[in-house]
Amino acid sequence: MHDETKNNLSSDTKMDLKPTAHSHFWTETRSTIFIFIGIAIYSVGFSIFILPHHIVIGGMTGFATLIYYATGGVMPVAVTMYGANLLLLATGAKVLGRGFVLRTIFGATVLAVLIGSMEGYFTSHPPLIDSAAVSSVIGAVLCGFGIGIYYSHNGTCGGTDIIAAILTHFSDVSMGRVMMIVDASIVALSFLLPFDGDWEERLQVRTQTIIFGWIVIYVYSTLADRYLSAGKQTVQFIIISDKWEEISYRISHEAGRGVTMWEGKGYWTGEKRVMLMSLCRKPEIMHINSIIVSCDPKAYITITSVRTVFGNGFDAYRLPKHK
Protein backbone atom coordinates (compact mmCIF):
# COMPACT_ATOMS: atom_id res chain seq x y z
CA MET A 1 0.00 0.00 0.00
CA HIS A 2 2.91 2.35 0.73
CA ASP A 3 5.59 1.39 -1.79
CA GLU A 4 7.61 4.49 -1.07
CA THR A 5 8.62 3.05 2.31
CA LYS A 6 11.84 1.43 1.12
CA ASN A 7 12.86 4.53 -0.83
CA ASN A 8 12.52 6.79 2.19
CA LEU A 9 14.68 4.68 4.47
CA SER A 10 18.42 5.20 4.76
CA SER A 11 20.85 2.66 3.36
CA ASP A 12 22.06 1.89 6.91
CA THR A 13 18.55 0.96 7.94
CA LYS A 14 18.19 -1.30 4.94
CA MET A 15 21.08 -3.52 5.94
CA ASP A 16 20.49 -7.18 5.31
CA LEU A 17 19.49 -8.82 8.56
CA LYS A 18 18.66 -12.27 7.24
CA PRO A 19 19.93 -15.16 9.36
CA THR A 20 23.46 -16.21 8.40
CA ALA A 21 25.22 -19.52 8.93
CA HIS A 22 27.07 -17.95 11.85
CA SER A 23 23.89 -16.74 13.56
CA HIS A 24 22.24 -20.14 13.01
CA PHE A 25 25.25 -21.87 14.57
CA TRP A 26 25.10 -19.54 17.58
CA THR A 27 21.35 -20.13 17.98
CA GLU A 28 21.82 -23.89 17.96
CA THR A 29 24.77 -23.67 20.34
CA ARG A 30 22.80 -21.47 22.73
CA SER A 31 19.86 -23.91 22.68
CA THR A 32 22.18 -26.84 23.35
CA ILE A 33 23.73 -25.04 26.33
CA PHE A 34 20.31 -24.30 27.83
CA ILE A 35 19.14 -27.87 27.23
CA PHE A 36 22.22 -29.10 29.11
CA ILE A 37 21.58 -26.65 31.98
CA GLY A 38 17.93 -27.74 32.22
CA ILE A 39 18.83 -31.44 32.29
CA ALA A 40 21.53 -30.74 34.90
CA ILE A 41 19.03 -28.98 37.18
CA TYR A 42 16.57 -31.86 36.76
CA SER A 43 19.31 -34.40 37.55
CA VAL A 44 20.28 -32.58 40.75
CA GLY A 45 16.66 -32.35 41.90
CA PHE A 46 16.05 -36.05 41.30
CA SER A 47 19.36 -37.59 42.40
CA ILE A 48 19.95 -35.51 45.54
CA PHE A 49 16.46 -34.78 46.88
CA ILE A 50 14.06 -37.46 45.57
CA LEU A 51 15.87 -40.74 44.93
CA PRO A 52 17.48 -41.11 48.43
CA HIS A 53 14.00 -41.11 50.05
CA HIS A 54 12.81 -44.07 47.92
CA ILE A 55 10.23 -41.83 46.23
CA VAL A 56 9.14 -42.98 42.78
CA ILE A 57 8.14 -40.25 40.33
CA GLY A 58 6.80 -40.35 36.79
CA GLY A 59 8.49 -40.81 33.45
CA MET A 60 11.34 -43.07 32.51
CA THR A 61 13.19 -41.82 35.58
CA GLY A 62 10.41 -43.21 37.79
CA PHE A 63 10.34 -46.51 35.89
CA ALA A 64 14.10 -46.85 36.29
CA THR A 65 13.72 -46.08 40.01
CA LEU A 66 11.24 -48.95 40.32
CA ILE A 67 13.74 -51.33 38.72
CA TYR A 68 16.55 -49.99 40.91
CA TYR A 69 14.72 -50.66 44.18
CA ALA A 70 13.09 -53.89 42.94
CA THR A 71 16.55 -55.33 42.21
CA GLY A 72 18.04 -54.10 45.47
CA GLY A 73 20.21 -51.53 43.71
CA VAL A 74 21.73 -54.02 41.24
CA MET A 75 20.40 -52.15 38.20
CA PRO A 76 21.41 -48.47 38.38
CA VAL A 77 18.77 -45.92 37.51
CA ALA A 78 20.91 -44.39 34.74
CA VAL A 79 21.52 -47.73 33.00
CA THR A 80 17.88 -48.83 33.02
CA MET A 81 16.67 -45.41 31.94
CA TYR A 82 19.10 -45.14 29.04
CA GLY A 83 18.53 -48.68 27.81
CA ALA A 84 14.73 -48.32 27.92
CA ASN A 85 14.88 -45.00 26.07
CA LEU A 86 16.99 -46.48 23.27
CA LEU A 87 14.60 -49.44 23.00
CA LEU A 88 11.57 -47.13 22.74
CA LEU A 89 13.32 -44.96 20.17
CA ALA A 90 14.20 -47.99 18.05
CA THR A 91 10.57 -49.15 18.22
CA GLY A 92 9.03 -45.85 17.14
CA ALA A 93 11.81 -44.28 15.05
CA LYS A 94 9.75 -44.22 11.83
CA VAL A 95 6.83 -42.51 13.56
CA LEU A 96 8.84 -40.05 15.65
CA GLY A 97 11.03 -38.60 12.91
CA ARG A 98 14.77 -38.01 12.66
CA GLY A 99 14.81 -34.67 14.49
CA PHE A 100 12.94 -35.99 17.54
CA VAL A 101 15.11 -39.10 17.68
CA LEU A 102 18.38 -37.13 17.56
CA ARG A 103 17.21 -34.64 20.22
CA THR A 104 16.07 -37.51 22.44
CA ILE A 105 19.35 -39.40 22.11
CA PHE A 106 21.26 -36.28 23.12
CA GLY A 107 18.96 -35.51 26.07
CA ALA A 108 18.77 -39.11 27.28
CA THR A 109 22.55 -39.49 27.09
CA VAL A 110 23.23 -36.31 29.08
CA LEU A 111 20.57 -37.24 31.66
CA ALA A 112 21.93 -40.78 32.08
CA VAL A 113 25.52 -39.54 32.49
CA LEU A 114 24.58 -36.89 35.07
CA ILE A 115 22.30 -39.12 37.13
CA GLY A 116 24.79 -41.99 36.88
CA SER A 117 27.53 -39.77 38.28
CA MET A 118 25.43 -38.79 41.32
CA GLU A 119 23.12 -41.66 42.23
CA GLY A 120 25.80 -43.97 43.66
CA TYR A 121 26.98 -41.44 46.23
CA PHE A 122 23.62 -40.08 47.34
CA THR A 123 21.91 -43.47 47.64
CA SER A 124 24.78 -44.87 49.76
CA HIS A 125 24.75 -41.93 52.20
CA PRO A 126 22.02 -40.49 54.43
CA PRO A 127 19.66 -38.08 52.64
CA LEU A 128 20.85 -34.49 52.51
CA ILE A 129 17.52 -33.42 54.07
CA ASP A 130 15.96 -35.77 56.63
CA SER A 131 12.34 -34.81 55.95
CA ALA A 132 11.02 -36.71 52.94
CA ALA A 133 8.24 -34.14 52.44
CA VAL A 134 10.58 -31.14 52.39
CA SER A 135 13.17 -32.93 50.29
CA SER A 136 10.60 -34.08 47.71
CA VAL A 137 9.18 -30.56 47.34
CA ILE A 138 12.67 -29.10 46.80
CA GLY A 139 13.42 -31.84 44.29
CA ALA A 140 10.11 -31.24 42.51
CA VAL A 141 10.81 -27.51 42.19
CA LEU A 142 14.25 -28.17 40.69
CA CYS A 143 12.84 -30.81 38.35
CA GLY A 144 10.07 -28.46 37.25
CA PHE A 145 12.46 -25.65 36.37
CA GLY A 146 14.81 -28.09 34.67
CA ILE A 147 12.03 -29.53 32.51
CA GLY A 148 10.78 -26.05 31.66
CA ILE A 149 14.24 -24.91 30.57
CA TYR A 150 15.08 -27.82 28.29
CA TYR A 151 11.54 -28.10 26.87
CA SER A 152 11.53 -24.39 26.02
CA HIS A 153 14.61 -24.98 23.84
CA ASN A 154 13.10 -28.04 22.09
CA GLY A 155 14.98 -30.52 24.26
CA THR A 156 13.62 -33.88 25.36
CA CYS A 157 14.91 -36.73 27.52
CA GLY A 158 12.61 -39.39 26.14
CA GLY A 159 10.67 -41.61 28.51
CA THR A 160 6.94 -40.96 28.51
CA ASP A 161 7.53 -38.31 25.84
CA ILE A 162 8.28 -41.14 23.41
CA ILE A 163 5.29 -43.24 24.49
CA ALA A 164 2.95 -40.25 24.27
CA ALA A 165 4.31 -39.18 20.87
CA ILE A 166 3.79 -42.69 19.46
CA LEU A 167 0.26 -43.07 20.89
CA THR A 168 -0.90 -39.62 19.78
CA HIS A 169 0.25 -40.48 16.26
CA PHE A 170 -2.27 -43.33 16.10
CA SER A 171 -5.11 -41.92 18.25
CA ASP A 172 -6.90 -38.70 19.24
CA VAL A 173 -5.81 -38.88 22.88
CA SER A 174 -3.82 -35.84 23.98
CA MET A 175 -0.13 -36.09 24.77
CA GLY A 176 -0.66 -34.57 28.23
CA ARG A 177 -3.31 -37.13 29.15
CA VAL A 178 -1.13 -40.05 28.07
CA MET A 179 1.80 -38.75 30.12
CA MET A 180 -0.42 -38.18 33.17
CA ILE A 181 -1.85 -41.72 33.06
CA VAL A 182 1.55 -43.35 32.53
CA ASP A 183 3.25 -41.28 35.26
CA ALA A 184 0.49 -41.91 37.84
CA SER A 185 0.60 -45.64 37.09
CA ILE A 186 4.39 -45.82 37.53
CA VAL A 187 4.13 -44.15 40.94
CA ALA A 188 1.30 -46.48 42.02
CA LEU A 189 3.41 -49.54 41.15
CA SER A 190 5.89 -48.55 43.88
CA PHE A 191 3.44 -50.14 46.34
CA LEU A 192 4.65 -53.55 45.11
CA LEU A 193 8.35 -52.91 45.77
CA PRO A 194 10.11 -55.30 48.20
CA PHE A 195 9.31 -54.52 51.83
CA ASP A 196 10.57 -56.08 55.06
CA GLY A 197 7.50 -55.37 57.21
CA ASP A 198 3.98 -56.82 57.19
CA TRP A 199 1.13 -55.65 54.94
CA GLU A 200 -0.11 -53.09 57.45
CA GLU A 201 3.33 -51.49 57.67
CA ARG A 202 3.69 -51.69 53.90
CA LEU A 203 0.37 -49.91 53.49
CA GLN A 204 1.42 -47.08 55.80
CA VAL A 205 4.88 -46.57 54.35
CA ARG A 206 4.11 -47.10 50.66
CA THR A 207 0.95 -44.99 50.73
CA GLN A 208 3.01 -42.10 52.05
CA THR A 209 5.71 -42.44 49.39
CA ILE A 210 3.07 -42.80 46.65
CA ILE A 211 1.40 -39.58 47.80
CA PHE A 212 4.79 -37.86 47.82
CA GLY A 213 5.41 -39.15 44.29
CA TRP A 214 2.09 -37.78 43.04
CA ILE A 215 2.79 -34.45 44.74
CA VAL A 216 6.20 -34.29 43.04
CA ILE A 217 4.58 -34.95 39.65
CA TYR A 218 1.98 -32.23 40.25
CA VAL A 219 4.56 -29.68 41.39
CA TYR A 220 7.09 -30.21 38.61
CA SER A 221 4.37 -30.44 35.94
CA THR A 222 2.78 -27.19 37.14
CA LEU A 223 6.10 -25.35 37.32
CA ALA A 224 7.19 -26.61 33.91
CA ASP A 225 3.86 -25.53 32.39
CA ARG A 226 4.15 -22.08 34.01
CA TYR A 227 7.70 -21.70 32.73
CA LEU A 228 6.73 -22.74 29.21
CA SER A 229 3.53 -20.69 29.06
CA ALA A 230 5.37 -17.58 30.27
CA GLY A 231 7.48 -17.65 27.13
CA LYS A 232 4.48 -18.36 24.88
CA GLN A 233 2.15 -15.62 26.07
CA THR A 234 1.31 -13.40 23.14
CA VAL A 235 0.75 -9.63 23.13
CA GLN A 236 -0.57 -7.23 20.51
CA PHE A 237 0.93 -3.82 19.79
CA ILE A 238 -1.15 -1.01 18.28
CA ILE A 239 1.09 1.90 17.27
CA ILE A 240 0.22 5.36 15.93
CA SER A 241 3.22 7.40 14.80
CA ASP A 242 4.30 9.75 12.03
CA LYS A 243 7.43 7.60 11.76
CA TRP A 244 5.49 4.45 10.98
CA GLU A 245 7.76 3.59 8.05
CA GLU A 246 10.93 3.34 10.13
CA ILE A 247 9.11 1.58 12.98
CA SER A 248 7.62 -1.02 10.61
CA TYR A 249 10.96 -1.72 8.97
CA ARG A 250 12.85 -2.10 12.23
CA ILE A 251 10.23 -4.33 13.86
CA SER A 252 10.25 -6.57 10.79
CA HIS A 253 14.03 -6.75 10.42
CA GLU A 254 15.33 -6.40 13.98
CA ALA A 255 12.60 -8.16 15.97
CA GLY A 256 11.59 -10.55 13.20
CA ARG A 257 7.87 -9.85 13.66
CA GLY A 258 5.34 -8.91 11.00
CA VAL A 259 3.57 -5.58 10.90
CA THR A 260 0.10 -4.84 9.53
CA MET A 261 -0.73 -1.28 8.41
CA TRP A 262 -4.07 0.41 7.88
CA GLU A 263 -5.30 3.98 7.60
CA GLY A 264 -7.33 5.59 10.34
CA LYS A 265 -8.92 8.98 10.75
CA GLY A 266 -9.04 11.08 13.88
CA TYR A 267 -12.60 12.03 14.85
CA TRP A 268 -11.77 15.46 16.28
CA THR A 269 -9.06 16.58 13.83
CA GLY A 270 -10.21 14.65 10.78
CA GLU A 271 -6.55 13.92 10.11
CA LYS A 272 -5.61 10.64 8.43
CA ARG A 273 -3.01 8.55 10.22
CA VAL A 274 -1.33 5.21 9.56
CA MET A 275 -1.85 2.66 12.33
CA LEU A 276 0.37 -0.35 12.90
CA MET A 277 -0.40 -3.70 14.49
CA SER A 278 2.21 -6.28 15.47
CA LEU A 279 2.05 -9.51 17.49
CA CYS A 280 4.90 -10.91 19.54
CA ARG A 281 5.73 -13.14 22.50
CA LYS A 282 5.77 -11.62 25.97
CA PRO A 283 9.59 -11.78 26.37
CA GLU A 284 9.89 -9.65 23.19
CA ILE A 285 7.88 -6.72 24.58
CA MET A 286 10.86 -4.72 25.81
CA HIS A 287 12.74 -5.15 22.52
CA ILE A 288 9.85 -3.98 20.34
CA ASN A 289 8.93 -1.21 22.76
CA SER A 290 12.51 0.08 22.69
CA ILE A 291 12.46 0.08 18.87
CA ILE A 292 9.28 2.17 18.81
CA VAL A 293 10.46 4.67 21.42
CA SER A 294 13.87 5.08 19.79
CA CYS A 295 12.15 5.90 16.49
CA ASP A 296 9.47 8.17 17.96
CA PRO A 297 9.38 8.98 21.71
CA LYS A 298 5.93 10.56 21.19
CA ALA A 299 4.34 7.53 19.52
CA TYR A 300 0.98 6.26 20.82
CA ILE A 301 1.42 2.65 21.93
CA THR A 302 -1.12 0.17 23.30
CA ILE A 303 -0.11 -3.31 24.45
CA THR A 304 -2.80 -5.91 25.10
CA SER A 305 -2.67 -9.61 25.94
CA VAL A 306 -3.88 -12.10 23.34
CA ARG A 307 -4.98 -15.51 24.53
CA THR A 308 -3.83 -17.59 21.53
CA VAL A 309 -2.35 -16.86 18.11
CA PHE A 310 -2.25 -19.54 15.43
CA GLY A 311 -0.10 -19.14 12.35
CA ASN A 312 3.43 -18.63 11.11
CA GLY A 313 5.80 -17.75 13.95
CA PHE A 314 3.30 -18.67 16.66
CA ASP A 315 1.32 -21.80 17.59
CA ALA A 316 0.42 -24.44 15.02
CA TYR A 317 -3.25 -25.28 14.76
CA ARG A 318 -3.70 -29.04 15.01
CA LEU A 319 -6.83 -30.61 13.60
CA PRO A 320 -8.13 -33.67 15.48
CA LYS A 321 -7.39 -36.97 13.82
CA HIS A 322 -10.37 -38.85 12.44
CA LYS A 323 -10.50 -42.58 12.63
XYZ file of C-alpha atoms in Angstrom:
323
model
C 0.000 0.000 0.000
C 2.912 2.345 0.728
C 5.589 1.389 -1.787
C 7.612 4.493 -1.069
C 8.624 3.054 2.313
C 11.837 1.426 1.116
C 12.857 4.528 -0.831
C 12.517 6.791 2.194
C 14.683 4.683 4.469
C 18.415 5.196 4.756
C 20.848 2.656 3.357
C 22.056 1.891 6.907
C 18.551 0.959 7.939
C 18.190 -1.305 4.937
C 21.081 -3.519 5.939
C 20.492 -7.176 5.314
C 19.492 -8.824 8.563
C 18.658 -12.265 7.239
C 19.928 -15.161 9.363
C 23.464 -16.209 8.404
C 25.221 -19.518 8.931
C 27.073 -17.948 11.850
C 23.888 -16.741 13.564
C 22.243 -20.141 13.008
C 25.247 -21.873 14.569
C 25.104 -19.542 17.579
C 21.355 -20.130 17.984
C 21.817 -23.895 17.959
C 24.775 -23.667 20.343
C 22.800 -21.472 22.733
C 19.856 -23.906 22.682
C 22.176 -26.842 23.348
C 23.734 -25.038 26.327
C 20.312 -24.304 27.834
C 19.143 -27.867 27.233
C 22.215 -29.101 29.110
C 21.577 -26.648 31.975
C 17.928 -27.744 32.220
C 18.832 -31.440 32.290
C 21.528 -30.742 34.902
C 19.028 -28.980 37.177
C 16.573 -31.864 36.757
C 19.314 -34.402 37.549
C 20.275 -32.584 40.753
C 16.660 -32.352 41.900
C 16.046 -36.052 41.300
C 19.358 -37.591 42.404
C 19.950 -35.513 45.537
C 16.465 -34.782 46.883
C 14.056 -37.455 45.574
C 15.868 -40.735 44.934
C 17.475 -41.112 48.425
C 14.002 -41.114 50.054
C 12.810 -44.069 47.918
C 10.226 -41.835 46.232
C 9.144 -42.983 42.779
C 8.139 -40.247 40.333
C 6.805 -40.346 36.793
C 8.486 -40.808 33.449
C 11.338 -43.072 32.513
C 13.185 -41.818 35.585
C 10.407 -43.214 37.785
C 10.335 -46.514 35.887
C 14.104 -46.854 36.293
C 13.716 -46.081 40.013
C 11.236 -48.953 40.315
C 13.736 -51.329 38.718
C 16.545 -49.987 40.913
C 14.724 -50.662 44.182
C 13.094 -53.892 42.937
C 16.552 -55.334 42.206
C 18.042 -54.096 45.470
C 20.206 -51.529 43.709
C 21.734 -54.016 41.243
C 20.398 -52.145 38.200
C 21.409 -48.470 38.384
C 18.765 -45.917 37.509
C 20.909 -44.390 34.744
C 21.524 -47.729 32.999
C 17.876 -48.833 33.020
C 16.672 -45.407 31.941
C 19.101 -45.140 29.044
C 18.527 -48.683 27.807
C 14.730 -48.324 27.919
C 14.884 -44.996 26.067
C 16.987 -46.482 23.269
C 14.602 -49.438 22.998
C 11.574 -47.129 22.738
C 13.320 -44.962 20.166
C 14.196 -47.994 18.053
C 10.571 -49.152 18.220
C 9.029 -45.851 17.141
C 11.807 -44.278 15.051
C 9.750 -44.216 11.831
C 6.832 -42.507 13.565
C 8.840 -40.051 15.648
C 11.028 -38.597 12.913
C 14.767 -38.011 12.656
C 14.808 -34.668 14.492
C 12.937 -35.987 17.545
C 15.109 -39.100 17.676
C 18.382 -37.126 17.564
C 17.215 -34.637 20.223
C 16.070 -37.506 22.443
C 19.353 -39.402 22.107
C 21.258 -36.276 23.120
C 18.965 -35.509 26.066
C 18.767 -39.110 27.278
C 22.548 -39.487 27.088
C 23.227 -36.313 29.085
C 20.574 -37.245 31.659
C 21.929 -40.775 32.077
C 25.519 -39.540 32.493
C 24.583 -36.890 35.066
C 22.299 -39.125 37.128
C 24.786 -41.985 36.882
C 27.534 -39.765 38.281
C 25.434 -38.793 41.324
C 23.116 -41.659 42.232
C 25.801 -43.969 43.661
C 26.984 -41.439 46.228
C 23.616 -40.077 47.341
C 21.912 -43.475 47.645
C 24.784 -44.867 49.756
C 24.746 -41.928 52.196
C 22.017 -40.489 54.433
C 19.661 -38.080 52.642
C 20.851 -34.495 52.508
C 17.522 -33.424 54.069
C 15.963 -35.767 56.625
C 12.339 -34.806 55.947
C 11.019 -36.711 52.944
C 8.245 -34.143 52.445
C 10.577 -31.140 52.389
C 13.169 -32.927 50.294
C 10.601 -34.079 47.712
C 9.182 -30.559 47.338
C 12.674 -29.098 46.800
C 13.421 -31.845 44.289
C 10.110 -31.238 42.513
C 10.812 -27.513 42.189
C 14.246 -28.172 40.693
C 12.842 -30.815 38.348
C 10.071 -28.459 37.251
C 12.458 -25.651 36.374
C 14.808 -28.085 34.669
C 12.025 -29.526 32.511
C 10.778 -26.047 31.658
C 14.235 -24.910 30.571
C 15.082 -27.823 28.289
C 11.543 -28.103 26.870
C 11.529 -24.393 26.017
C 14.614 -24.983 23.840
C 13.099 -28.038 22.088
C 14.975 -30.517 24.260
C 13.620 -33.877 25.364
C 14.909 -36.727 27.517
C 12.613 -39.386 26.144
C 10.667 -41.611 28.508
C 6.937 -40.959 28.511
C 7.535 -38.308 25.843
C 8.282 -41.136 23.406
C 5.291 -43.238 24.486
C 2.952 -40.247 24.273
C 4.309 -39.181 20.868
C 3.787 -42.688 19.460
C 0.257 -43.073 20.887
C -0.898 -39.622 19.779
C 0.251 -40.484 16.255
C -2.267 -43.326 16.097
C -5.110 -41.920 18.247
C -6.896 -38.696 19.240
C -5.813 -38.876 22.882
C -3.820 -35.844 23.984
C -0.125 -36.091 24.774
C -0.658 -34.567 28.229
C -3.310 -37.128 29.152
C -1.129 -40.047 28.068
C 1.796 -38.751 30.122
C -0.423 -38.180 33.171
C -1.852 -41.724 33.056
C 1.554 -43.353 32.532
C 3.246 -41.277 35.259
C 0.495 -41.908 37.837
C 0.602 -45.639 37.088
C 4.387 -45.818 37.527
C 4.130 -44.147 40.937
C 1.302 -46.476 42.021
C 3.415 -49.541 41.152
C 5.889 -48.547 43.875
C 3.441 -50.137 46.339
C 4.652 -53.554 45.105
C 8.355 -52.912 45.766
C 10.112 -55.298 48.197
C 9.309 -54.518 51.826
C 10.568 -56.080 55.058
C 7.499 -55.371 57.207
C 3.977 -56.823 57.189
C 1.134 -55.649 54.945
C -0.105 -53.091 57.447
C 3.329 -51.488 57.667
C 3.693 -51.695 53.899
C 0.367 -49.908 53.486
C 1.417 -47.083 55.804
C 4.877 -46.572 54.348
C 4.109 -47.096 50.663
C 0.954 -44.993 50.731
C 3.010 -42.098 52.048
C 5.713 -42.435 49.385
C 3.074 -42.802 46.649
C 1.397 -39.582 47.797
C 4.787 -37.856 47.820
C 5.410 -39.152 44.293
C 2.090 -37.782 43.040
C 2.790 -34.450 44.743
C 6.197 -34.293 43.043
C 4.581 -34.955 39.647
C 1.978 -32.231 40.248
C 4.563 -29.677 41.394
C 7.090 -30.210 38.613
C 4.372 -30.436 35.941
C 2.776 -27.189 37.139
C 6.097 -25.348 37.315
C 7.189 -26.609 33.914
C 3.862 -25.526 32.390
C 4.146 -22.078 34.005
C 7.697 -21.698 32.727
C 6.730 -22.736 29.206
C 3.528 -20.690 29.055
C 5.370 -17.582 30.273
C 7.482 -17.653 27.134
C 4.483 -18.359 24.879
C 2.145 -15.620 26.073
C 1.306 -13.395 23.136
C 0.752 -9.633 23.134
C -0.566 -7.230 20.512
C 0.930 -3.821 19.789
C -1.154 -1.009 18.276
C 1.086 1.896 17.265
C 0.224 5.362 15.933
C 3.216 7.401 14.796
C 4.303 9.746 12.027
C 7.432 7.604 11.757
C 5.487 4.451 10.976
C 7.757 3.586 8.052
C 10.925 3.343 10.131
C 9.110 1.581 12.979
C 7.621 -1.017 10.611
C 10.960 -1.716 8.966
C 12.851 -2.096 12.232
C 10.228 -4.326 13.861
C 10.249 -6.572 10.788
C 14.030 -6.754 10.422
C 15.334 -6.403 13.984
C 12.596 -8.157 15.972
C 11.588 -10.551 13.204
C 7.870 -9.846 13.659
C 5.339 -8.910 10.999
C 3.575 -5.582 10.899
C 0.100 -4.841 9.532
C -0.731 -1.284 8.409
C -4.073 0.411 7.877
C -5.299 3.977 7.598
C -7.327 5.586 10.340
C -8.923 8.977 10.746
C -9.043 11.083 13.883
C -12.600 12.026 14.848
C -11.768 15.459 16.285
C -9.064 16.577 13.827
C -10.210 14.653 10.781
C -6.546 13.916 10.110
C -5.613 10.639 8.434
C -3.007 8.552 10.219
C -1.332 5.213 9.557
C -1.854 2.664 12.329
C 0.370 -0.355 12.898
C -0.401 -3.697 14.486
C 2.207 -6.277 15.471
C 2.054 -9.513 17.487
C 4.901 -10.912 19.543
C 5.725 -13.144 22.501
C 5.774 -11.623 25.968
C 9.589 -11.776 26.369
C 9.894 -9.646 23.194
C 7.876 -6.720 24.585
C 10.861 -4.718 25.812
C 12.736 -5.153 22.525
C 9.854 -3.982 20.339
C 8.930 -1.208 22.758
C 12.515 0.085 22.692
C 12.461 0.078 18.868
C 9.279 2.172 18.810
C 10.462 4.669 21.425
C 13.874 5.076 19.791
C 12.153 5.895 16.491
C 9.473 8.165 17.962
C 9.378 8.978 21.706
C 5.928 10.560 21.193
C 4.338 7.531 19.520
C 0.982 6.261 20.824
C 1.422 2.648 21.934
C -1.121 0.170 23.299
C -0.109 -3.311 24.453
C -2.800 -5.911 25.096
C -2.671 -9.614 25.943
C -3.880 -12.099 23.340
C -4.978 -15.510 24.527
C -3.832 -17.585 21.527
C -2.353 -16.862 18.110
C -2.253 -19.535 15.426
C -0.097 -19.142 12.353
C 3.430 -18.633 11.112
C 5.795 -17.754 13.954
C 3.298 -18.674 16.664
C 1.324 -21.799 17.594
C 0.422 -24.437 15.024
C -3.249 -25.283 14.764
C -3.698 -29.038 15.005
C -6.832 -30.615 13.601
C -8.127 -33.669 15.475
C -7.395 -36.972 13.823
C -10.369 -38.847 12.437
C -10.498 -42.583 12.627
